[in-house]
Amino acid sequence: MSGKVYLVGAGPSDAGLLTLKGYELLQTADVVVYDALVGGEVLGLIPPETRRVDVGKHAGSHPVPQEEINRILLREALEGHTVVRLKGGDPFLFGRGGEELELLAEWGVPFEVVPGVTSAVAVPAYAGIPVTHRDCCSSVHIITGHTKKSPGARTDYRALVRLGGTLVFLMGVAALEELCAGLLGGGIDPATPAAILERGTTARQRRISGTVETLPQKAREAEVGTPAVIVVGEVCALAERFSWAEKRPLGGRRVIVTRPRKLASRMTAKLRALGAEVLELPSIVTEPVAPNPALDEALARIGEYGWLVFTSPTGVRVFLEHLRETRFDLRRLGGVRLAAIGPSTAGALEERGL
């Protein structure tokens, strides 16, 4: 029986920009095939037991060719697995999603597409640049910074300049000088505001502002790397007034949470609400001791104890699960006083009526 492939857009990096449907599919997938542009926060949402396949591509380095990625998706589906193909941004916006569906369609493998938040809009927004604004720009045009080597794929810069509006170039860091030279040759005003936005929506996001004429040199001096989005248009001048991401209390901070995965979500949510980029890296796994003769012996003599002390919410959970499994009568705890270290441990007891 054939499985199914879900082509899921992961957004630009911030886990908060992953769609609800994308998150739900990550929780139920047998295997996740993911790109290099998928953010660490999003990868942290994949359950630890789910099999992962890294097919990431970097500038000048494609260890897994696109044809092989297509075959991986087909093979996993034909083996009956539920496959999430996780792609940065939106899978159909210069994401080669259409190419990955062609082989699946040819073999009759069922698939669904879950659109994602594109970096063409989200990254400028996080940098304080609205891609459209009623006062100065009523259209936006998204262009790939590199295309297949064919004459028909060449960018018509004169046409872009005539269109006006905001120009957003994706995957164009290596071609920045060529892009700006093309726009200047196409007749754009050299003083037109422009910006290059590096690692947008992450703690390391950076905005380098200038004009079409000065941006290449400024980018060289700043040693801008990938991934980055290039924006050209009057809206770039609004960035200083509208910037917000770095002004959050923990904006620009990257935090690693090492708590067990089940206990990390509340802390993670608080940190993200304050603007931090949070990576969950559980370094503790608590497993119950089974069998546990020492605990069984203590419970047999529970009437001799004056206090029962809990040191963590996990201790509460494991203790009560043990009582249920051994059919221990909770009324036998009536003469023992309970103590809890910390409000979370006390809350875990109160949730269970103790």
PDB file of C-alpha atoms in Angstrom, residues 21-268:
ATOM      1  CA  LYS A  21      -1.408  22.249   9.552  1.00  0.00           C
ATOM      2  CA  GLY A  22       2.343  22.011   9.001  1.00  0.00           C
ATOM      3  CA  TYR A  23       2.887  21.492  12.729  1.00  0.00           C
ATOM      4  CA  GLU A  24       0.192  18.816  12.944  1.00  0.00           C
ATOM      5  CA  LEU A  25       1.735  16.902  10.050  1.00  0.00           C
ATOM      6  CA  LEU A  26       5.176  16.976  11.682  1.00  0.00           C
ATOM      7  CA  GLN A  27       3.686  15.259  14.733  1.00  0.00           C
ATOM      8  CA  THR A  28       2.290  12.350  12.701  1.00  0.00           C
ATOM      9  CA  ALA A  29       4.910  11.844   9.982  1.00  0.00           C
ATOM     10  CA  ASP A  30       6.952   8.648   9.716  1.00  0.00           C
ATOM     11  CA  VAL A  31       9.817  10.477   8.015  1.00  0.00           C
ATOM     12  CA  VAL A  32      10.700  14.152   7.461  1.00  0.00           C
ATOM     13  CA  VAL A  33      12.838  15.102   4.469  1.00  0.00           C
ATOM     14  CA  TYR A  34      14.107  18.619   5.105  1.00  0.00           C
ATOM     15  CA  ASP A  35      16.125  21.437   3.527  1.00  0.00           C
ATOM     16  CA  ALA A  36      19.049  23.470   4.842  1.00  0.00           C
ATOM     17  CA  LEU A  37      16.872  26.597   4.981  1.00  0.00           C
ATOM     18  CA  VAL A  38      14.477  25.081   7.512  1.00  0.00           C
ATOM     19  CA  GLY A  39      15.109  26.890  10.818  1.00  0.00           C
ATOM     20  CA  GLY A  40      16.432  25.148  13.903  1.00  0.00           C
ATOM     21  CA  GLU A  41      13.310  26.144  15.832  1.00  0.00           C
ATOM     22  CA  VAL A  42      11.128  24.314  13.303  1.00  0.00           C
ATOM     23  CA  LEU A  43      13.362  21.236  13.292  1.00  0.00           C
ATOM     24  CA  GLY A  44      13.011  21.192  17.074  1.00  0.00           C
ATOM     25  CA  LEU A  45       9.274  20.561  16.645  1.00  0.00           C
ATOM     26  CA  ILE A  46       9.899  17.183  14.986  1.00  0.00           C
ATOM     27  CA  PRO A  47       9.299  14.347  17.500  1.00  0.00           C
ATOM     28  CA  PRO A  48      12.563  12.613  18.473  1.00  0.00           C
ATOM     29  CA  GLU A  49      11.320   9.225  17.274  1.00  0.00           C
ATOM     30  CA  THR A  50      10.584  10.498  13.735  1.00  0.00           C
ATOM     31  CA  ARG A  51      13.170   9.553  11.128  1.00  0.00           C
ATOM     32  CA  ARG A  52      14.895  12.546   9.517  1.00  0.00           C
ATOM     33  CA  VAL A  53      16.532  12.801   6.114  1.00  0.00           C
ATOM     34  CA  ASP A  54      18.746  15.860   5.529  1.00  0.00           C
ATOM     35  CA  VAL A  55      18.847  16.813   1.848  1.00  0.00           C
ATOM     36  CA  GLY A  56      19.999  20.384   2.449  1.00  0.00           C
ATOM     37  CA  LYS A  57      21.665  22.410  -0.265  1.00  0.00           C
ATOM     38  CA  HIS A  58      24.066  25.283   0.304  1.00  0.00           C
ATOM     39  CA  ALA A  59      25.516  27.818  -2.121  1.00  0.00           C
ATOM     40  CA  GLY A  60      27.866  25.899  -4.398  1.00  0.00           C
ATOM     41  CA  SER A  61      27.277  22.610  -2.574  1.00  0.00           C
ATOM     42  CA  HIS A  62      24.459  20.202  -3.479  1.00  0.00           C
ATOM     43  CA  PRO A  63      25.385  16.885  -1.795  1.00  0.00           C
ATOM     44  CA  VAL A  64      21.960  15.452  -2.642  1.00  0.00           C
ATOM     45  CA  PRO A  65      20.973  16.305  -6.256  1.00  0.00           C
ATOM     46  CA  GLN A  66      17.376  17.307  -6.906  1.00  0.00           C
ATOM     47  CA  GLU A  67      16.742  14.132  -8.896  1.00  0.00           C
ATOM     48  CA  GLU A  68      17.812  12.027  -5.909  1.00  0.00           C
ATOM     49  CA  ILE A  69      15.519  14.019  -3.586  1.00  0.00           C
ATOM     50  CA  ASN A  70      12.639  13.225  -5.942  1.00  0.00           C
ATOM     51  CA  ARG A  71      13.526   9.530  -5.808  1.00  0.00           C
ATOM     52  CA  ILE A  72      13.771   9.569  -1.993  1.00  0.00           C
ATOM     53  CA  LEU A  73      10.227  10.926  -1.715  1.00  0.00           C
ATOM     54  CA  LEU A  74       8.941   8.317  -4.153  1.00  0.00           C
ATOM     55  CA  ARG A  75      10.758   5.443  -2.454  1.00  0.00           C
ATOM     56  CA  GLU A  76       9.574   6.359   1.049  1.00  0.00           C
ATOM     57  CA  ALA A  77       5.971   6.726  -0.129  1.00  0.00           C
ATOM     58  CA  LEU A  78       6.012   3.421  -2.009  1.00  0.00           C
ATOM     59  CA  GLU A  79       7.197   1.746   1.195  1.00  0.00           C
ATOM     60  CA  GLY A  80       3.963   2.922   2.817  1.00  0.00           C
ATOM     61  CA  HIS A  81       5.318   5.809   4.871  1.00  0.00           C
ATOM     62  CA  THR A  82       3.731   9.163   5.640  1.00  0.00           C
ATOM     63  CA  VAL A  83       6.341  11.612   4.365  1.00  0.00           C
ATOM     64  CA  VAL A  84       6.647  15.316   5.144  1.00  0.00           C
ATOM     65  CA  ARG A  85       8.834  17.141   2.652  1.00  0.00           C
ATOM     66  CA  LEU A  86       9.765  20.195   4.693  1.00  0.00           C
ATOM     67  CA  LYS A  87      10.938  23.164   2.635  1.00  0.00           C
ATOM     68  CA  GLY A  88      12.023  26.639   3.718  1.00  0.00           C
ATOM     69  CA  GLY A  89       9.552  29.413   2.911  1.00  0.00           C
ATOM     70  CA  ASP A  90       6.826  28.340   0.511  1.00  0.00           C
ATOM     71  CA  PRO A  91       7.352  25.162  -1.538  1.00  0.00           C
ATOM     72  CA  PHE A  92       6.093  26.670  -4.802  1.00  0.00           C
ATOM     73  CA  LEU A  93       7.884  30.034  -4.657  1.00  0.00           C
ATOM     74  CA  PHE A  94      11.278  29.214  -6.205  1.00  0.00           C
ATOM     75  CA  GLY A  95      11.262  26.119  -4.012  1.00  0.00           C
ATOM     76  CA  ARG A  96      11.230  23.521  -6.830  1.00  0.00           C
ATOM     77  CA  GLY A  97       8.119  22.015  -5.296  1.00  0.00           C
ATOM     78  CA  GLY A  98       6.574  21.461  -8.702  1.00  0.00           C
ATOM     79  CA  GLU A  99       9.561  19.386  -9.793  1.00  0.00           C
ATOM     80  CA  GLU A 100       9.236  17.163  -6.714  1.00  0.00           C
ATOM     81  CA  LEU A 101       5.568  16.480  -7.438  1.00  0.00           C
ATOM     82  CA  GLU A 102       6.127  15.448 -11.054  1.00  0.00           C
ATOM     83  CA  LEU A 103       7.594  12.031 -10.216  1.00  0.00           C
ATOM     84  CA  LEU A 104       4.957  11.399  -7.547  1.00  0.00           C
ATOM     85  CA  ALA A 105       2.177  12.247 -10.006  1.00  0.00           C
ATOM     86  CA  GLU A 106       3.729   9.968 -12.626  1.00  0.00           C
ATOM     87  CA  TRP A 107       3.636   7.026 -10.188  1.00  0.00           C
ATOM     88  CA  GLY A 108       0.183   7.860  -8.862  1.00  0.00           C
ATOM     89  CA  VAL A 109       1.435   8.541  -5.316  1.00  0.00           C
ATOM     90  CA  PRO A 110      -1.050  10.669  -3.322  1.00  0.00           C
ATOM     91  CA  PHE A 111       0.226  14.026  -2.092  1.00  0.00           C
ATOM     92  CA  GLU A 112      -0.909  17.303  -0.577  1.00  0.00           C
ATOM     93  CA  VAL A 113       0.655  20.761  -0.570  1.00  0.00           C
ATOM     94  CA  VAL A 114       0.703  22.931   2.554  1.00  0.00           C
ATOM     95  CA  PRO A 115       1.694  26.508   1.627  1.00  0.00           C
ATOM     96  CA  GLY A 116       4.211  28.321   3.796  1.00  0.00           C
ATOM     97  CA  VAL A 117       4.964  31.920   4.760  1.00  0.00           C
ATOM     98  CA  THR A 118       7.402  33.160   2.139  1.00  0.00           C
ATOM     99  CA  SER A 119      10.608  34.926   3.122  1.00  0.00           C
ATOM    100  CA  ALA A 120       9.886  37.461   0.370  1.00  0.00           C
ATOM    101  CA  VAL A 121       7.272  39.038   2.650  1.00  0.00           C
ATOM    102  CA  ALA A 122       8.195  37.833   6.157  1.00  0.00           C
ATOM    103  CA  VAL A 123      11.885  38.788   6.168  1.00  0.00           C
ATOM    104  CA  PRO A 124      11.252  42.399   5.099  1.00  0.00           C
ATOM    105  CA  ALA A 125       8.427  42.602   7.651  1.00  0.00           C
ATOM    106  CA  TYR A 126      10.762  41.516  10.463  1.00  0.00           C
ATOM    107  CA  ALA A 127      13.226  44.179   9.289  1.00  0.00           C
ATOM    108  CA  GLY A 128      10.587  46.914   9.386  1.00  0.00           C
ATOM    109  CA  ILE A 129      10.000  47.034   5.625  1.00  0.00           C
ATOM    110  CA  PRO A 130       6.394  46.693   4.393  1.00  0.00           C
ATOM    111  CA  VAL A 131       6.641  45.421   0.817  1.00  0.00           C
ATOM    112  CA  THR A 132       3.680  47.632  -0.127  1.00  0.00           C
ATOM    113  CA  HIS A 133       2.559  50.986   1.255  1.00  0.00           C
ATOM    114  CA  ARG A 134      -0.307  53.111   0.021  1.00  0.00           C
ATOM    115  CA  ASP A 135       1.773  56.294  -0.012  1.00  0.00           C
ATOM    116  CA  CYS A 136       4.654  55.042  -2.139  1.00  0.00           C
ATOM    117  CA  CYS A 137       4.150  51.538  -3.521  1.00  0.00           C
ATOM    118  CA  SER A 138       1.117  49.634  -4.779  1.00  0.00           C
ATOM    119  CA  SER A 139       2.806  46.535  -6.238  1.00  0.00           C
ATOM    120  CA  VAL A 140       5.500  44.018  -5.340  1.00  0.00           C
ATOM    121  CA  HIS A 141       7.502  41.792  -7.680  1.00  0.00           C
ATOM    122  CA  ILE A 142       9.442  38.722  -6.533  1.00  0.00           C
ATOM    123  CA  ILE A 143      12.416  37.647  -8.642  1.00  0.00           C
ATOM    124  CA  THR A 144      14.858  34.772  -8.233  1.00  0.00           C
ATOM    125  CA  GLY A 145      18.482  35.796  -8.004  1.00  0.00           C
ATOM    126  CA  HIS A 146      19.657  32.796  -9.994  1.00  0.00           C
ATOM    127  CA  THR A 147      18.043  30.820 -12.787  1.00  0.00           C
ATOM    128  CA  LYS A 148      18.845  27.866 -14.992  1.00  0.00           C
ATOM    129  CA  LYS A 149      21.482  28.658 -17.579  1.00  0.00           C
ATOM    130  CA  SER A 150      19.266  29.356 -20.534  1.00  0.00           C
ATOM    131  CA  PRO A 151      18.785  32.510 -22.649  1.00  0.00           C
ATOM    132  CA  GLY A 152      15.083  32.626 -21.851  1.00  0.00           C
ATOM    133  CA  ALA A 153      15.760  32.848 -18.117  1.00  0.00           C
ATOM    134  CA  ARG A 154      17.617  36.161 -18.273  1.00  0.00           C
ATOM    135  CA  THR A 155      16.115  38.977 -16.193  1.00  0.00           C
ATOM    136  CA  ASP A 156      14.717  41.903 -18.174  1.00  0.00           C
ATOM    137  CA  TYR A 157      15.847  44.754 -15.939  1.00  0.00           C
ATOM    138  CA  ARG A 158      14.323  47.442 -18.144  1.00  0.00           C
ATOM    139  CA  ALA A 159      10.931  45.801 -17.755  1.00  0.00           C
ATOM    140  CA  LEU A 160      11.373  45.596 -13.964  1.00  0.00           C
ATOM    141  CA  VAL A 161      12.255  49.271 -13.761  1.00  0.00           C
ATOM    142  CA  ARG A 162       9.235  50.207 -15.877  1.00  0.00           C
ATOM    143  CA  LEU A 163       6.958  48.189 -13.576  1.00  0.00           C
ATOM    144  CA  GLY A 164       7.986  50.209 -10.557  1.00  0.00           C
ATOM    145  CA  GLY A 165       6.854  49.066  -7.130  1.00  0.00           C
ATOM    146  CA  THR A 166       8.937  47.016  -4.723  1.00  0.00           C
ATOM    147  CA  LEU A 167      11.424  44.508  -6.110  1.00  0.00           C
ATOM    148  CA  VAL A 168      12.289  41.519  -3.918  1.00  0.00           C
ATOM    149  CA  PHE A 169      15.159  39.255  -4.996  1.00  0.00           C
ATOM    150  CA  LEU A 170      15.530  35.818  -3.409  1.00  0.00           C
ATOM    151  CA  MET A 171      18.752  33.778  -3.525  1.00  0.00           C
ATOM    152  CA  GLY A 172      20.629  36.747  -4.952  1.00  0.00           C
ATOM    153  CA  VAL A 173      23.572  37.367  -2.584  1.00  0.00           C
ATOM    154  CA  ALA A 174      26.190  36.041  -4.999  1.00  0.00           C
ATOM    155  CA  ALA A 175      24.644  38.056  -7.845  1.00  0.00           C
ATOM    156  CA  LEU A 176      24.095  41.299  -5.908  1.00  0.00           C
ATOM    157  CA  GLU A 177      26.516  43.370  -8.004  1.00  0.00           C
ATOM    158  CA  GLU A 178      25.029  42.007 -11.228  1.00  0.00           C
ATOM    159  CA  LEU A 179      21.485  42.712 -10.003  1.00  0.00           C
ATOM    160  CA  CYS A 180      22.235  46.312  -9.045  1.00  0.00           C
ATOM    161  CA  ALA A 181      24.209  46.903 -12.245  1.00  0.00           C
ATOM    162  CA  GLY A 182      21.304  45.506 -14.250  1.00  0.00           C
ATOM    163  CA  LEU A 183      18.823  47.810 -12.528  1.00  0.00           C
ATOM    164  CA  LEU A 184      21.083  50.817 -13.099  1.00  0.00           C
ATOM    165  CA  GLY A 185      21.445  49.818 -16.733  1.00  0.00           C
ATOM    166  CA  GLY A 186      17.686  49.481 -16.935  1.00  0.00           C
ATOM    167  CA  GLY A 187      17.265  53.114 -15.961  1.00  0.00           C
ATOM    168  CA  ILE A 188      16.484  53.004 -12.240  1.00  0.00           C
ATOM    169  CA  ASP A 189      17.372  56.094 -10.192  1.00  0.00           C
ATOM    170  CA  PRO A 190      20.754  55.325  -8.526  1.00  0.00           C
ATOM    171  CA  ALA A 191      19.444  56.899  -5.299  1.00  0.00           C
ATOM    172  CA  THR A 192      16.554  54.432  -5.008  1.00  0.00           C
ATOM    173  CA  PRO A 193      16.602  52.955  -1.459  1.00  0.00           C
ATOM    174  CA  ALA A 194      17.703  49.329  -1.221  1.00  0.00           C
ATOM    175  CA  ALA A 195      18.499  46.846   1.536  1.00  0.00           C
ATOM    176  CA  ILE A 196      19.908  43.381   1.951  1.00  0.00           C
ATOM    177  CA  LEU A 197      18.397  41.388   4.827  1.00  0.00           C
ATOM    178  CA  GLU A 198      20.533  38.589   6.209  1.00  0.00           C
ATOM    179  CA  ARG A 199      19.182  35.609   8.210  1.00  0.00           C
ATOM    180  CA  GLY A 200      15.734  37.163   8.538  1.00  0.00           C
ATOM    181  CA  THR A 201      13.411  36.199  11.435  1.00  0.00           C
ATOM    182  CA  THR A 202      16.321  34.663  13.415  1.00  0.00           C
ATOM    183  CA  ALA A 203      18.246  36.113  16.343  1.00  0.00           C
ATOM    184  CA  ARG A 204      21.088  36.884  13.943  1.00  0.00           C
ATOM    185  CA  GLN A 205      19.032  38.858  11.461  1.00  0.00           C
ATOM    186  CA  ARG A 206      20.791  41.912  10.054  1.00  0.00           C
ATOM    187  CA  ARG A 207      19.778  44.750   7.758  1.00  0.00           C
ATOM    188  CA  ILE A 208      22.298  46.513   5.530  1.00  0.00           C
ATOM    189  CA  SER A 209      20.712  49.620   4.006  1.00  0.00           C
ATOM    190  CA  GLY A 210      21.846  51.810   1.144  1.00  0.00           C
ATOM    191  CA  THR A 211      20.848  52.667  -2.389  1.00  0.00           C
ATOM    192  CA  VAL A 212      20.934  50.665  -5.603  1.00  0.00           C
ATOM    193  CA  GLU A 213      24.273  52.330  -6.314  1.00  0.00           C
ATOM    194  CA  THR A 214      25.899  51.833  -2.887  1.00  0.00           C
ATOM    195  CA  LEU A 215      24.436  48.537  -1.666  1.00  0.00           C
ATOM    196  CA  PRO A 216      26.974  46.157  -3.299  1.00  0.00           C
ATOM    197  CA  GLN A 217      29.925  47.892  -1.638  1.00  0.00           C
ATOM    198  CA  LYS A 218      28.156  48.069   1.728  1.00  0.00           C
ATOM    199  CA  ALA A 219      27.316  44.368   1.511  1.00  0.00           C
ATOM    200  CA  ARG A 220      30.970  43.533   0.782  1.00  0.00           C
ATOM    201  CA  GLU A 221      32.165  45.612   3.718  1.00  0.00           C
ATOM    202  CA  ALA A 222      29.633  43.929   6.015  1.00  0.00           C
ATOM    203  CA  GLU A 223      30.572  40.469   4.653  1.00  0.00           C
ATOM    204  CA  VAL A 224      26.936  39.564   4.163  1.00  0.00           C
ATOM    205  CA  GLY A 225      26.284  35.831   3.870  1.00  0.00           C
ATOM    206  CA  THR A 226      23.379  33.584   2.950  1.00  0.00           C
ATOM    207  CA  PRO A 227      20.464  33.283   3.279  1.00  0.00           C
ATOM    208  CA  ALA A 228      19.520  36.865   2.518  1.00  0.00           C
ATOM    209  CA  VAL A 229      16.733  38.782   0.815  1.00  0.00           C
ATOM    210  CA  ILE A 230      17.356  41.873  -1.324  1.00  0.00           C
ATOM    211  CA  VAL A 231      14.693  44.592  -1.383  1.00  0.00           C
ATOM    212  CA  VAL A 232      14.677  47.565  -3.754  1.00  0.00           C
ATOM    213  CA  GLY A 233      12.157  50.401  -3.575  1.00  0.00           C
ATOM    214  CA  GLU A 234      10.953  53.417  -1.641  1.00  0.00           C
ATOM    215  CA  VAL A 235       9.570  51.187   1.131  1.00  0.00           C
ATOM    216  CA  CYS A 236      13.149  50.489   2.269  1.00  0.00           C
ATOM    217  CA  ALA A 237      13.300  54.042   3.599  1.00  0.00           C
ATOM    218  CA  LEU A 238      10.624  53.119   6.166  1.00  0.00           C
ATOM    219  CA  ALA A 239      12.827  50.561   7.932  1.00  0.00           C
ATOM    220  CA  GLU A 240      14.219  52.918  10.543  1.00  0.00           C
ATOM    221  CA  ARG A 241      10.736  53.992  11.617  1.00  0.00           C
ATOM    222  CA  PHE A 242       9.073  50.581  11.411  1.00  0.00           C
ATOM    223  CA  SER A 243      11.794  48.247  12.740  1.00  0.00           C
ATOM    224  CA  TRP A 244      10.500  46.224  15.678  1.00  0.00           C
ATOM    225  CA  ALA A 245      12.047  42.768  15.938  1.00  0.00           C
ATOM    226  CA  GLU A 246      15.341  43.840  17.501  1.00  0.00           C
ATOM    227  CA  LYS A 247      13.519  46.152  19.943  1.00  0.00           C
ATOM    228  CA  ARG A 248      11.888  43.284  21.795  1.00  0.00           C
ATOM    229  CA  PRO A 249      13.423  42.579  25.263  1.00  0.00           C
ATOM    230  CA  LEU A 250      15.230  39.456  24.020  1.00  0.00           C
ATOM    231  CA  GLY A 251      15.473  40.481  20.363  1.00  0.00           C
ATOM    232  CA  GLY A 252      18.768  39.299  18.886  1.00  0.00           C
ATOM    233  CA  ARG A 253      19.215  36.623  21.573  1.00  0.00           C
ATOM    234  CA  ARG A 254      19.443  32.901  20.904  1.00  0.00           C
ATOM    235  CA  VAL A 255      18.509  30.680  23.833  1.00  0.00           C
ATOM    236  CA  ILE A 256      18.946  26.934  24.218  1.00  0.00           C
ATOM    237  CA  VAL A 257      16.433  25.223  26.509  1.00  0.00           C
ATOM    238  CA  THR A 258      17.791  21.961  27.911  1.00  0.00           C
ATOM    239  CA  ARG A 259      14.753  20.901  29.940  1.00  0.00           C
ATOM    240  CA  PRO A 260      13.017  17.629  29.047  1.00  0.00           C
ATOM    241  CA  ARG A 261      10.846  18.112  25.996  1.00  0.00           C
ATOM    242  CA  LYS A 262       7.536  17.709  27.872  1.00  0.00           C
ATOM    243  CA  LEU A 263       8.529  20.414  30.365  1.00  0.00           C
ATOM    244  CA  ALA A 264      10.185  22.856  27.964  1.00  0.00           C
ATOM    245  CA  SER A 265       7.140  24.205  26.139  1.00  0.00           C
ATOM    246  CA  ARG A 266       6.049  26.732  28.784  1.00  0.00           C
ATOM    247  CA  MET A 267       9.530  28.239  29.151  1.00  0.00           C
ATOM    248  CA  THR A 268      10.021  28.216  25.381  1.00  0.00           C
TER     249      THR A 268
END
